Coordinates of C-alpha atoms in Angstrom, one line a residue:
M845 CA 0.0 0.0 0.0
T846 CA 1.7 3.2 -1.2
R847 CA 1.1 6.6 0.1
H848 CA 2.1 9.9 -1.6
A849 CA 5.6 10.8 -0.9
D850 CA 4.6 14.4 -0.3
A851 CA 1.9 13.4 2.3
S852 CA 4.1 14.5 5.2
K853 CA 4.9 17.8 3.5
A854 CA 1.2 18.4 2.9
R855 CA 0.4 17.7 6.6
A856 CA 3.0 20.2 7.7
A857 CA 1.8 22.8 5.2
V858 CA -1.8 22.6 6.2
R859 CA -3.0 25.6 8.2
H860 CA -6.5 27.1 8.6
G861 CA -6.6 30.0 6.3
R862 CA -9.2 32.7 5.9
L863 CA -11.8 31.9 3.3
R864 CA -13.8 34.6 1.4
K865 CA -16.8 35.6 3.5
S866 CA -20.2 36.2 2.0
N867 CA -21.7 39.7 2.0
P868 CA -23.7 39.9 5.3
F869 CA -25.9 42.7 3.9
A870 CA -26.9 40.6 0.9
T871 CA -27.8 37.8 3.3
V872 CA -29.9 39.9 5.7
A873 CA -33.0 40.1 3.5
K874 CA -33.1 36.4 2.8
V875 CA -32.7 35.6 6.5
I876 CA -35.5 38.0 7.5
A877 CA -37.8 36.3 5.1
A878 CA -36.9 32.9 6.3
T879 CA -37.1 33.8 9.9
A880 CA -40.4 35.6 9.5
A881 CA -41.9 32.6 7.8
V882 CA -41.0 30.5 10.8
V883 CA -42.2 32.8 13.6
G884 CA -45.2 34.3 11.9
V885 CA -46.3 37.8 11.0
S886 CA -46.6 38.9 14.6
G887 CA -42.9 38.2 15.1
I888 CA -41.5 40.3 12.2
A889 CA -39.8 42.8 14.5
V890 CA -38.1 40.0 16.5
A891 CA -37.3 38.2 13.3
G892 CA -35.5 41.3 12.0
V893 CA -33.2 41.4 15.0
A894 CA -32.7 37.6 14.7
A895 CA -31.8 38.0 11.0
L896 CA -29.1 40.5 11.7
D897 CA -27.6 38.2 14.4
L898 CA -27.7 35.3 12.0
A899 CA -26.1 37.3 9.2
N900 CA -23.3 38.3 11.5
S901 CA -22.8 34.7 12.5
V902 CA -22.1 33.3 9.0
K903 CA -18.8 31.4 8.9
P904 CA -16.5 31.6 5.8
V905 CA -17.6 29.7 2.8
A906 CA -15.8 27.1 0.7
H907 CA -16.0 26.8 -3.0
L908 CA -16.7 23.6 -4.9
D909 CA -15.6 22.8 -8.4
N910 CA -19.1 22.0 -9.6
E911 CA -20.9 25.1 -8.3
T912 CA -22.7 27.4 -10.7
P913 CA -21.5 31.0 -9.9
G914 CA -24.4 33.4 -9.4
A915 CA -27.1 30.7 -9.5
P916 CA -30.2 32.0 -7.8
P917 CA -31.2 30.2 -4.6
P918 CA -34.6 28.4 -4.5
N919 CA -37.5 30.1 -2.8
I920 CA -38.5 29.0 0.7
G921 CA -40.3 25.6 0.3
A922 CA -39.0 22.2 -0.7
I923 CA -36.1 22.3 -3.0
E924 CA -36.9 21.1 -6.5
G925 CA -35.4 17.7 -7.4
G926 CA -32.9 15.6 -5.6
V927 CA -30.1 16.7 -3.3
N928 CA -26.5 15.4 -2.8
L929 CA -24.8 16.9 0.3
L930 CA -21.5 16.0 1.8
L931 CA -20.8 16.5 5.5
V932 CA -17.2 16.1 6.8
G933 CA -16.1 16.2 10.4
S934 CA -12.6 17.7 11.0
D935 CA -10.4 16.5 13.9
S936 CA -8.2 19.6 13.8
G937 CA -9.8 21.0 17.0
D938 CA -9.8 24.5 15.4
G939 CA -7.0 25.5 17.7
N940 CA -9.0 24.9 20.9
E941 CA -6.4 23.8 23.5
A942 CA -9.1 21.7 25.3
Y943 CA -8.6 19.0 22.6
G944 CA -4.9 18.9 23.0
E945 CA -2.2 19.6 20.5
R946 CA -3.5 18.6 17.1
D947 CA -1.3 19.4 14.1
E948 CA -3.5 17.6 11.5
N949 CA -6.7 18.4 9.7
L950 CA -8.3 15.1 8.7
N951 CA -11.8 14.3 7.8
D952 CA -12.4 11.6 10.4
V953 CA -16.1 11.6 9.6
T954 CA -17.3 11.7 5.9
I955 CA -21.0 11.4 5.3
L956 CA -23.0 11.7 2.1
M957 CA -26.7 12.5 2.2
H958 CA -28.8 11.7 -0.9
I959 CA -32.4 13.0 -1.1
S960 CA -34.4 11.5 -3.9
A961 CA -35.8 13.7 -6.6
D962 CA -39.4 13.0 -5.5
H963 CA -38.5 13.6 -1.8
S964 CA -39.8 10.2 -0.9
S965 CA -36.6 8.8 0.6
A966 CA -33.1 9.7 1.8
T967 CA -29.9 7.7 2.1
V968 CA -27.1 8.7 4.4
V969 CA -23.8 6.9 3.6
S970 CA -20.8 6.8 6.0
F971 CA -17.3 6.3 4.6
P972 CA -14.8 4.7 6.9
R973 CA -11.9 7.0 7.7
D974 CA -9.3 4.3 7.0
M975 CA -10.8 3.2 3.7
Y976 CA -8.2 3.4 0.8
V977 CA -9.7 5.4 -2.0
P978 CA -8.6 7.4 -5.1
I979 CA -8.1 10.9 -3.7
G980 CA -9.3 13.7 -6.0
D981 CA -6.9 16.1 -7.8
C982 CA -6.3 18.6 -5.0
A983 CA -4.2 21.6 -4.1
N984 CA -1.6 19.7 -2.0
G985 CA -1.4 16.5 -4.0
G986 CA -3.9 13.7 -4.2
N987 CA -4.8 12.1 -7.5
G988 CA -3.6 8.8 -6.1
R989 CA -4.6 6.2 -3.6
D990 CA -4.7 7.1 0.1
K991 CA -7.0 6.9 3.1
M992 CA -10.3 8.7 3.0
N993 CA -9.5 10.9 5.9
T994 CA -6.6 12.6 4.1
A995 CA -8.8 14.5 1.7
L996 CA -9.1 17.6 3.8
M997 CA -5.3 17.6 4.2
Y998 CA -4.6 17.3 0.5
G999 CA -7.1 20.1 -0.2
G1000 CA -5.2 22.5 2.1
A1001 CA -6.6 25.4 4.1
D1002 CA -8.8 26.8 1.4
G1003 CA -9.6 23.6 -0.6
G1004 CA -10.1 20.8 1.9
L1005 CA -13.8 20.6 1.6
A1006 CA -13.7 20.7 -2.3
C1007 CA -11.1 17.9 -2.2
A1008 CA -13.3 15.8 0.0
V1009 CA -16.2 16.4 -2.4
S1010 CA -14.2 15.5 -5.5
T1011 CA -13.0 12.3 -3.8
V1012 CA -16.5 11.1 -2.9
E1013 CA -17.8 12.1 -6.4
G1014 CA -15.1 9.8 -7.9
I1015 CA -16.1 6.9 -5.6
T1016 CA -19.9 7.2 -6.1
G1017 CA -20.3 8.6 -9.6
L1018 CA -22.6 11.3 -8.2
S1019 CA -22.4 15.1 -8.5
I1020 CA -22.3 16.7 -5.1
P1021 CA -23.2 20.5 -5.3
F1022 CA -23.6 21.0 -1.5
A1023 CA -21.1 20.5 1.3
A1024 CA -20.4 21.4 4.9
Q1025 CA -17.5 21.0 7.3
I1026 CA -17.9 20.8 11.1
G1027 CA -15.4 20.7 13.9
F1028 CA -15.5 19.6 17.5
D1029 CA -17.0 22.9 18.8
G1030 CA -19.6 22.8 16.0
V1031 CA -20.8 19.4 17.1
I1032 CA -21.2 20.7 20.7
S1033 CA -23.1 23.8 19.6
M1034 CA -25.4 21.9 17.2
S1035 CA -26.3 19.3 19.8
N1036 CA -27.0 22.0 22.3
A1037 CA -29.2 23.8 19.8
V1038 CA -31.3 20.6 19.2
G1039 CA -31.8 20.3 22.9
G1040 CA -30.2 16.9 23.4
V1041 CA -30.5 13.6 21.6
P1042 CA -31.6 10.5 23.5
V1043 CA -29.4 7.4 23.1
C1044 CA -29.3 4.1 24.9
V1045 CA -26.6 1.6 25.7
T1046 CA -27.0 -2.0 26.7
E1047 CA -23.6 -2.4 28.3
P1048 CA -21.6 0.4 30.2
L1049 CA -19.9 2.7 27.7
N1050 CA -16.6 4.0 29.2
D1051 CA -13.9 5.5 27.0
A1052 CA -11.1 7.4 28.6
W1053 CA -9.8 8.6 25.2
S1054 CA -13.0 10.4 24.2
G1055 CA -14.2 11.1 27.8
I1056 CA -17.6 9.3 27.7
N1057 CA -18.9 7.4 30.7
L1058 CA -22.4 6.0 30.4
D1059 CA -24.3 3.4 32.5
V1060 CA -26.8 1.0 31.0
G1061 CA -29.9 2.8 30.0
T1062 CA -31.1 5.9 28.0
H1063 CA -29.2 9.2 28.2
D1064 CA -30.0 12.6 26.7
L1065 CA -26.7 13.7 25.2
S1066 CA -25.8 17.3 24.3
G1067 CA -22.7 19.4 24.3
A1068 CA -19.4 17.7 25.2
S1069 CA -21.2 14.5 26.1
A1070 CA -22.6 14.2 22.5
L1071 CA -19.2 14.9 21.0
A1072 CA -17.6 12.3 23.2
F1073 CA -20.2 9.7 22.3
L1074 CA -19.7 10.4 18.6
R1075 CA -16.0 10.3 18.9
S1076 CA -15.8 7.1 21.0
R1077 CA -14.0 4.2 19.3
H1078 CA -12.3 2.4 22.1
G1079 CA -15.5 2.2 24.2
V1080 CA -17.8 0.6 21.5
G1081 CA -18.0 -2.7 19.7
D1082 CA -14.5 -4.0 18.8
G1083 CA -12.8 -0.7 19.2
S1084 CA -12.6 0.0 15.5
D1085 CA -13.7 2.9 13.4
L1086 CA -16.3 0.6 11.8
S1087 CA -17.9 0.1 15.2
R1088 CA -17.8 3.8 15.7
I1089 CA -19.8 4.3 12.5
S1090 CA -22.5 2.0 13.9
N1091 CA -22.5 4.0 17.1
Q1092 CA -22.8 7.3 15.2
Q1093 CA -25.8 5.8 13.3
V1094 CA -27.6 5.1 16.6
F1095 CA -27.1 8.8 17.4
L1096 CA -28.1 10.1 13.9
S1097 CA -31.2 8.0 13.8
S1098 CA -32.3 9.4 17.1
L1099 CA -31.4 12.9 15.9
V1100 CA -33.7 12.5 12.9
R1101 CA -36.6 11.3 15.1
T1102 CA -36.0 14.3 17.4
L1103 CA -35.9 16.8 14.6
K1104 CA -39.0 15.3 13.0
S1105 CA -41.0 15.4 16.2
S1106 CA -43.9 17.9 16.3
E1107 CA -42.4 19.5 19.3
T1108 CA -39.2 20.4 17.6
L1109 CA -40.7 21.5 14.3
S1110 CA -43.3 23.7 15.9
D1111 CA -40.9 25.5 18.2
P1112 CA -39.6 28.7 16.4
I1113 CA -37.1 29.4 19.2
K1114 CA -35.5 26.0 18.8
L1115 CA -35.5 26.3 15.0
Y1116 CA -33.9 29.7 15.2
S1117 CA -31.3 28.3 17.6
I1118 CA -30.5 25.4 15.3
A1119 CA -30.1 27.8 12.3
R1120 CA -27.9 30.2 14.3
A1121 CA -25.7 27.3 15.5
A1122 CA -25.3 26.0 12.0
L1123 CA -24.3 29.4 10.5
K1124 CA -21.9 30.2 13.3
N1125 CA -20.2 26.8 13.6
V1126 CA -20.3 25.1 10.3
T1127 CA -18.1 26.0 7.2
L1128 CA -20.5 25.8 4.3
S1129 CA -19.9 25.6 0.6
N1130 CA -20.9 28.7 -1.3
S1131 CA -23.9 26.9 -2.7
L1132 CA -25.2 26.1 0.8
N1133 CA -24.4 29.4 2.5
N1134 CA -27.9 30.7 2.2
I1135 CA -30.8 30.5 4.5
D1136 CA -33.3 29.9 1.7
T1137 CA -31.3 26.9 0.5
M1138 CA -30.9 25.4 3.9
V1139 CA -34.6 25.8 4.6
S1140 CA -35.6 24.3 1.3
I1141 CA -33.4 21.2 1.8
A1142 CA -34.9 20.8 5.3
A1143 CA -38.4 21.1 3.8
A1144 CA -37.5 18.3 1.4
L1145 CA -36.7 16.0 4.3
K1146 CA -39.6 17.0 6.5
D1147 CA -42.2 14.6 5.0
I1148 CA -40.0 11.6 4.3
P1149 CA -41.2 8.6 6.4
L1150 CA -38.7 7.6 9.0
D1151 CA -38.4 4.1 7.5
R1152 CA -37.3 5.7 4.2
V1153 CA -34.4 7.5 5.9
A1154 CA -31.6 4.9 5.7
F1155 CA -28.2 5.2 7.4
V1156 CA -25.7 3.0 5.5
Q1157 CA -22.1 2.0 6.0
T1158 CA -19.9 1.5 3.0
P1159 CA -19.0 -2.2 2.8
T1160 CA -15.3 -2.9 3.3
A1161 CA -12.7 -5.7 3.6
T1162 CA -9.5 -5.5 5.6
V1163 CA -6.3 -4.9 3.7
E1164 CA -2.8 -4.0 5.0
G1165 CA -3.0 -0.8 7.0
G1166 CA -6.7 -0.2 6.6
V1167 CA -9.8 -1.3 4.6
E1168 CA -11.0 -1.0 1.1
A1169 CA -14.5 -1.0 -0.4
T1170 CA -15.8 -4.4 -1.7
S1171 CA -17.6 -4.9 -5.0
D1172 CA -21.0 -5.0 -3.1
A1173 CA -20.6 -1.2 -2.8
D1174 CA -21.5 -1.0 -6.5
V1175 CA -25.0 -2.0 -5.6
L1176 CA -25.3 1.0 -3.4
W1177 CA -23.7 3.4 -5.9
T1178 CA -26.0 2.2 -8.7
A1179 CA -29.1 2.7 -6.5
L1180 CA -28.0 6.3 -5.7
Q1181 CA -27.2 7.1 -9.3
S1182 CA -30.6 5.7 -10.3
D1183 CA -32.2 7.8 -7.5
Q1184 CA -33.7 4.7 -5.8
A1185 CA -34.4 4.1 -2.2
V1186 CA -32.5 1.3 -0.4
A1187 CA -33.6 -1.4 2.0
L1188 CA -31.2 -2.8 4.6
S1189 CA -31.1 -6.4 5.6
A1190 CA -28.4 -6.2 8.4
T1191 CA -27.8 -3.8 11.2
G1192 CA -24.4 -2.9 12.6
K1193 CA -22.6 -5.8 14.4
Y1194 CA -22.6 -4.1 17.8
V1195 CA -26.1 -2.4 17.6
V1196 CA -29.1 -4.0 19.2
T1197 CA -32.8 -3.2 19.1
D1198 CA -34.0 -1.0 22.0
P1199 CA -36.4 -3.3 24.0
N1200 CA -37.9 -0.3 25.8
A1201 CA -38.5 1.9 22.7
P1202 CA -42.0 3.5 22.6
V1203 CA -44.1 2.8 19.6
T1204 CA -44.6 6.2 18.0
P1205 CA -46.3 6.4 14.6
D1206 CA -44.5 8.5 12.0
P1207 CA -46.8 11.3 10.9
A1208 CA -45.5 11.2 7.3
A1209 CA -46.2 7.5 7.1
T1210 CA -49.6 8.0 8.6
D1211 CA -50.5 10.7 6.1
A1212 CA -49.4 8.5 3.2
A1213 CA -51.7 5.7 4.3
A1214 CA -54.7 8.0 5.1
D1215 CA -56.5 7.0 2.0
P1216 CA -56.4 3.2 1.6
A1217 CA -58.7 3.4 -1.4
A1218 CA -56.2 5.5 -3.4
P1219 CA -54.8 3.6 -6.4
A1220 CA -51.2 2.5 -6.2
D1221 CA -48.7 4.1 -8.6
P1222 CA -47.7 1.3 -11.0
S1223 CA -44.6 3.2 -12.0
A1224 CA -43.3 3.5 -8.4
A1225 CA -40.2 1.3 -7.9
G1226 CA -39.6 -0.4 -4.6
P1227 CA -36.4 0.1 -2.6
V1228 CA -33.3 -1.7 -3.8
A1229 CA -32.5 -4.6 -1.4
L1230 CA -28.9 -4.2 -0.3
P1231 CA -26.7 -7.3 0.4
D1232 CA -26.2 -8.1 4.1
T1233 CA -22.6 -7.0 3.8
I1234 CA -23.9 -3.5 3.8
T1235 CA -25.0 -2.7 7.3
G1236 CA -26.9 0.2 8.9
Q1237 CA -30.4 1.1 10.0
N1238 CA -33.3 3.3 9.1
A1239 CA -34.5 6.2 11.3
A1240 CA -37.6 4.3 12.4
Q1241 CA -35.5 1.7 14.2
N1242 CA -34.8 2.4 17.8
T1243 CA -31.4 0.9 18.5
C1244 CA -28.9 0.8 21.3
T1245 CA -25.1 0.8 21.4
A1246 CA -23.3 -2.1 23.1
G1247 CA -20.4 -0.8 25.1
R1248 CA -17.0 -2.4 25.1
P1249 CA -15.6 -3.7 28.4
E1250 CA -12.8 -1.6 29.8
E1251 CA -10.5 -4.7 30.1
D1252 CA -10.7 -5.1 26.4
Q1253 CA -9.7 -1.6 25.6

């Protein structure tokens, strides 16, 4: 397994540079409109103040190779057509000494979200950090085989997100026009904005490396605890990054259920808090750095039934120094390219069904079944059945994480 000879130079060269900021005054009008739509006409005065705060919170943007300069954003309402959005989680620590001395900028988390063109399904794919892939042609090298988590490094301070996007585009055959990068502090802020995410564990989860310490049962995680849970590798499953992905899917599934709950969606203060946290703590591609666009993508997700939101792990096999995707991954890529929903037949190895989960009907699924006499659409294709080598879960499944005994860590 060969790595680029200039990889060490690239690591040393990477620094967080300043990216071009969007014009806050051009953003204000759009934010006012979006916020007013959320809080109602009676809250326009408050919305204006909130809009100014949001506009001043916008982080620098990153530019992707496939963006259309000057393309007008969609109006508020569900975005037209399908969506491909890449989210990467950086382990750089953004200079915060609380995370120790970190001289790398690696995408330890790489997740692709695909929303179907008819907004009837969404597939969220996790790429293992140690998976060998063809790295895109990036500023500091790339264009060769290396681990997935080196894409941010090869892209450099200004092009890391674009490099990650081009890498995943090469793997999946998809065009990805939207992307976002989040760091440790961003995860803390976003989880606080949501108000906590309930997760359960069936065995004690103790990880001195990430700082998580959970007894058996259900816990509402936010802030530093949510970050520690998502980062935990030593304390879950077999201690590998593959087990960590299953653990993250437990969290993300619960997050989707939380966000889709009527309490969250009807709470304008919480919605504003989430929007502010995203704008302040997430580096967005230029195509996504717009309230209208973010609202329209959220609107496309709002009515998708929970059992049609699938969290999928790229299937891999062990090779020297890491893992690589197996040929079964082609089934997944073909389904996404064809804009088809997927159906999983296997959950993560160290994930179990929550025996105490409440049975809560999904409003979107209930609405879809409201008229049993309605004729079925004969052109509607069913989900693509994925082989059992591709593991994951859908958002309707209430699952728990199995902790790893401390003596095995």
